[in-house]
Each structure stands twice: as C-alpha cells, then as structure tokens.
C-alpha cells in the first residue's frame, strides 16, 4: 500500500486539547508497523490506497489524521496514537464519527489484528452533547438515597423471558417487599405475546404502589422499550401520558439499538424528563476479539449522549473483565478527570463540567456474598443488581432480595457480611449457597496497581495487547 505518497506520520505533532481527538490503536499486520499506521490514518481520514490527483493542500492541512506516536512491540506490531481534527467530523453525528474512525480500517487485508482501545474526546466536541439528564444525583433522588448515600440494590426478574405480566409483577413485588430499590426487565424482554409491554407495565406499577405503601421506600422499574425507533417513541409517549417519571427508568439496549436511535431517544427522554438505564448486551462481540473496539469508547459515548445509569460489569461475577479494568470503567462513568493508564489501553481525558457523572451498574453473576467485594472495587455510588442471586436464593425471591439488602446494610454499618449474617438468616443462607468473595482480594489488587503502575505500563509496552489487563 502506498497511501497517496503522503506522510501521515508526524512524531513532532502535539494534539490540541480542545479540538483534536486522540485515538489509541493496537495493530498487527503483514507490513512494518509504521506503514500500517500510515494506512490506518489515511483510510480513516482523507486518503486511500494510491495517490489521489484530487488531493489539495487545503484538504491535507485541515482534515488529515496524524500518527504522532508509535510504541513498537515487534517489527509488525505496536500501539499507535492518531490525532483527528474536529473539523473532520459532522457536528453531533456520532454515526459519521464511527464510519470514519471505527469504519473501513477493520477490513484492510494486511491487518491481522486491529483493536481500538480508547478515544480522548476534545472539549469542543464534548460541548455538542449534554451528558446525563439525571446522573448519579438524579437517580439517587428517585430512589430516595441522597442522604444515606448507600449503594442501590436491584434485580432482573428471572426467568429472562416467559413469565406472564401478573407473574412477572408478582416477582417484582416480592423483590420490593424484600427491600430492593429497583426491578428491571431483562435485555431480551420487551413486548412478546406472553408478556405484552403495556400489560407488564400496568401490573408493575400496581406492584410498586402496593410495595411503597408497605415498605415506606421508593421503588423503581427499569422498563425496556428497545425496538424500532417509532415503537420506542410510542412507548415513551405512553409513559409520559401516564406521568410515570418518578418510578420508571427508561431502559435501552444501547449497543444493539445503535447510536442513531439512541441519540434521538435520549433527546426525547430528556424532553419528557425520564431517567435512563443503559444495558450493553452485545458489546462484547467487539470488545473481546482480535478486531474490535474496547467498551471504554462506547461507555464514553453513552455518558456524553446522556445515559443516566449504565451496565459496566462487575469484575467479580459471571461476565468478562478483570476487576481492575472494571474499576477503570467505573471511573469513566463517574469521574471528571481520567489519567492515562497504558496497561488498560486507557488515555488521559477530562470530561467537560457539563457532563455529569453517570451511575455505574454492577450486574451479572452477583449474589449477596459479592457485595463487600463490589463496594471495595466500585465504591458506594453504584447500583448493584442480582438476578439469579435473588431468584435462585433457597428461600425464594423475597428472601433473596432481603439477603442482598442485608449485605448492603452491612457495608453501610462497616460490618463484613459473614459477621452480619449471624443475626440475618437470609444473608447467612445466601453465603452458604454461593460463598463469600473476600474484599481483601480486591483491596490487594487495587494496592498492587497503585504500587506497580510503572511496571504494568512497561509490561504493556513490551508485550502489546497481550500485556494489557
Ligand atoms: C444479569 C443479567 C445482565 C448482565 C449483563 C443477565 O443476570 O441480567 O444481562 O448483567 O452483563 O441476564 O445476565 P444475573 P453486564 O444476575 O442472573 O447474572 O451487566 O456485564 O453488561
Ligand atoms: Mg440480563
């Protein structure tokens, strides 16, 4: 590949904080890494496979990507950082950004591996977006936990699909009665014949009213509206007519629905004053292979676009992701400033002041015995969710819910779960069933990272993608 006879490699270039995107790639191919970097920069910005007679100085100067750093691992592989100028992109149009930077390059035949680890979004680009509508504080207000600052605790009604509306709502009621803040639809439950969306909604609202009268707590329902765009709009309008903003979080399968629908739905939820719950089903198809996009990038988009609470994994449960990496995802959700950490493939970035924190959701293979470890890893601003860890409890849903809530109360009292379980039989049963994840393991990992950041960075730079956590 010639790539236009131009040089996209410019090691002296320093990206501009307000207008340059910085993208961190890992690549391995049949060519020397410098050539691969040129090809990637060209194909994702202004170039193509041969010299263009139509290229002119203005286009070259204003719109090209610049490879400004290569960390070579072998002759043909390495990390590369490429800067893209803001003018290259269509305002607010995330799809156009994806088609450029996360597009054709994955198909270049000389490449054996191409993984986009992270993007640092410049401040001017961030100004095009409004960030979470409710965010951490807004969701806490809905749940009534602004003062207590305890972690939220929720459940996914199981079985994932199959229950009829009344059965579904009864499981929700039992969960609330056991002390949970939130119940949610599973990612694959929307409007099937056996459980029509409206019927489930009405039954669940009744369950919430009944439970709120009994528990004195606020209860929330993350209601999955994911569908074709016009169907989502119909559902949003229906929710608005019913005035359910205080009890309903609009749940979206954000990855599978695509950015276009997501952008428009989020402007409507904001207009109708609904908080949102982002489920990331499907993201891992791109996150785990040799060709892919790390979830860090999607998560940043979701926060910029305005999701209020977002699944980020657990680090201790059933889904992929090391504990330390999940901690990084928590930081992306909730912090304003992010430091560069090469061992996660993570870049430095500052979220604009107008982009509020988004609440992290720890879900997937969670039970009461993992709560201490989750809080050690993610802190108390978190929504902890357990599906099977509630409905698989030997005492049934209500006791399962109680076990989760007791585990959270124990954390708030600073008492380890096994000790708290002595006076709380539901928690004791959960620990007997599934064991206890000792938070000391998490604390040790966090301490190790702190002490060994330089060593971990050196290992990543030496081993490449295999050396990242
Ligand atoms: C959890 C869950 C979520 C996962 C997805 C499930 O159920 O409802 O979809 O949390 O992963 O069906 O697996 P369990 P992530 O509590 O029964 O495991 O949150 O990492 O996106
Ligand atoms: Mg699920």
Short mmCIF file of C-alpha atoms and ligand atoms in Angstrom, two decimals, residues 156 158 160 184-188 279-281 283 311-314 318-320 361-366 385-390, ligand 1:
data_model
loop_
_atom_site.label_atom_id
_atom_site.label_comp_id
_atom_site.label_asym_id
_atom_site.label_seq_id
_atom_site.Cartn_x
_atom_site.Cartn_y
_atom_site.Cartn_z
CA UNK A 156 -33.54 -8.57 37.00
CA UNK A 158 -35.93 -14.19 36.05
CA UNK A 160 -35.37 -13.85 31.48
CA UNK A 184 -35.69 -4.37 35.66
CA UNK A 185 -36.69 -6.14 32.50
CA UNK A 186 -34.11 -8.45 31.10
CA UNK A 187 -32.41 -7.24 27.94
CA UNK A 188 -34.40 -9.66 25.80
CA UNK A 279 -27.94 -2.24 29.09
CA UNK A 280 -24.93 -3.14 26.93
CA UNK A 281 -25.93 -6.58 25.57
CA UNK A 283 -20.89 -5.04 23.19
CA UNK A 311 -24.01 -1.54 32.97
CA UNK A 312 -20.23 -1.75 33.26
CA UNK A 313 -19.65 -5.29 34.56
CA UNK A 314 -18.53 -6.42 37.99
CA UNK A 318 -20.04 -14.02 35.52
CA UNK A 319 -19.06 -11.59 32.77
CA UNK A 320 -15.61 -10.84 31.29
CA UNK A 361 -24.37 -0.65 37.39
CA UNK A 362 -22.67 -3.80 38.68
CA UNK A 363 -24.58 -6.75 37.30
CA UNK A 364 -24.00 -10.27 36.02
CA UNK A 365 -23.46 -13.24 38.33
CA UNK A 366 -23.90 -11.21 41.51
CA UNK A 385 -28.05 -5.91 40.66
CA UNK A 386 -28.62 -9.61 41.10
CA UNK A 387 -31.00 -11.71 39.01
CA UNK A 388 -30.27 -15.36 39.73
CA UNK A 389 -28.64 -14.22 43.01
CA UNK A 390 -32.13 -13.15 44.16
C1 LIG B 1 -27.68 -10.36 34.99
C2 LIG B 1 -28.14 -10.04 33.60
C3 LIG B 1 -27.43 -8.97 32.79
C4 LIG B 1 -25.92 -8.99 32.82
C5 LIG B 1 -25.23 -8.42 31.59
C6 LIG B 1 -28.10 -11.31 32.82
O1 LIG B 1 -28.33 -11.52 35.47
O2 LIG B 1 -29.48 -9.66 33.62
O3 LIG B 1 -27.93 -9.05 31.49
O4 LIG B 1 -25.60 -8.26 33.95
O5 LIG B 1 -23.88 -8.19 31.78
O6 LIG B 1 -29.09 -11.68 32.22
O7 LIG B 1 -27.05 -11.90 32.75
P1 LIG B 1 -27.76 -12.41 36.70
P2 LIG B 1 -23.26 -6.72 32.03
O8 LIG B 1 -27.75 -11.53 37.89
O9 LIG B 1 -28.75 -13.54 36.82
O10 LIG B 1 -26.38 -12.88 36.32
O11 LIG B 1 -24.00 -6.15 33.20
O12 LIG B 1 -21.82 -7.02 32.30
O13 LIG B 1 -23.47 -5.95 30.80
#
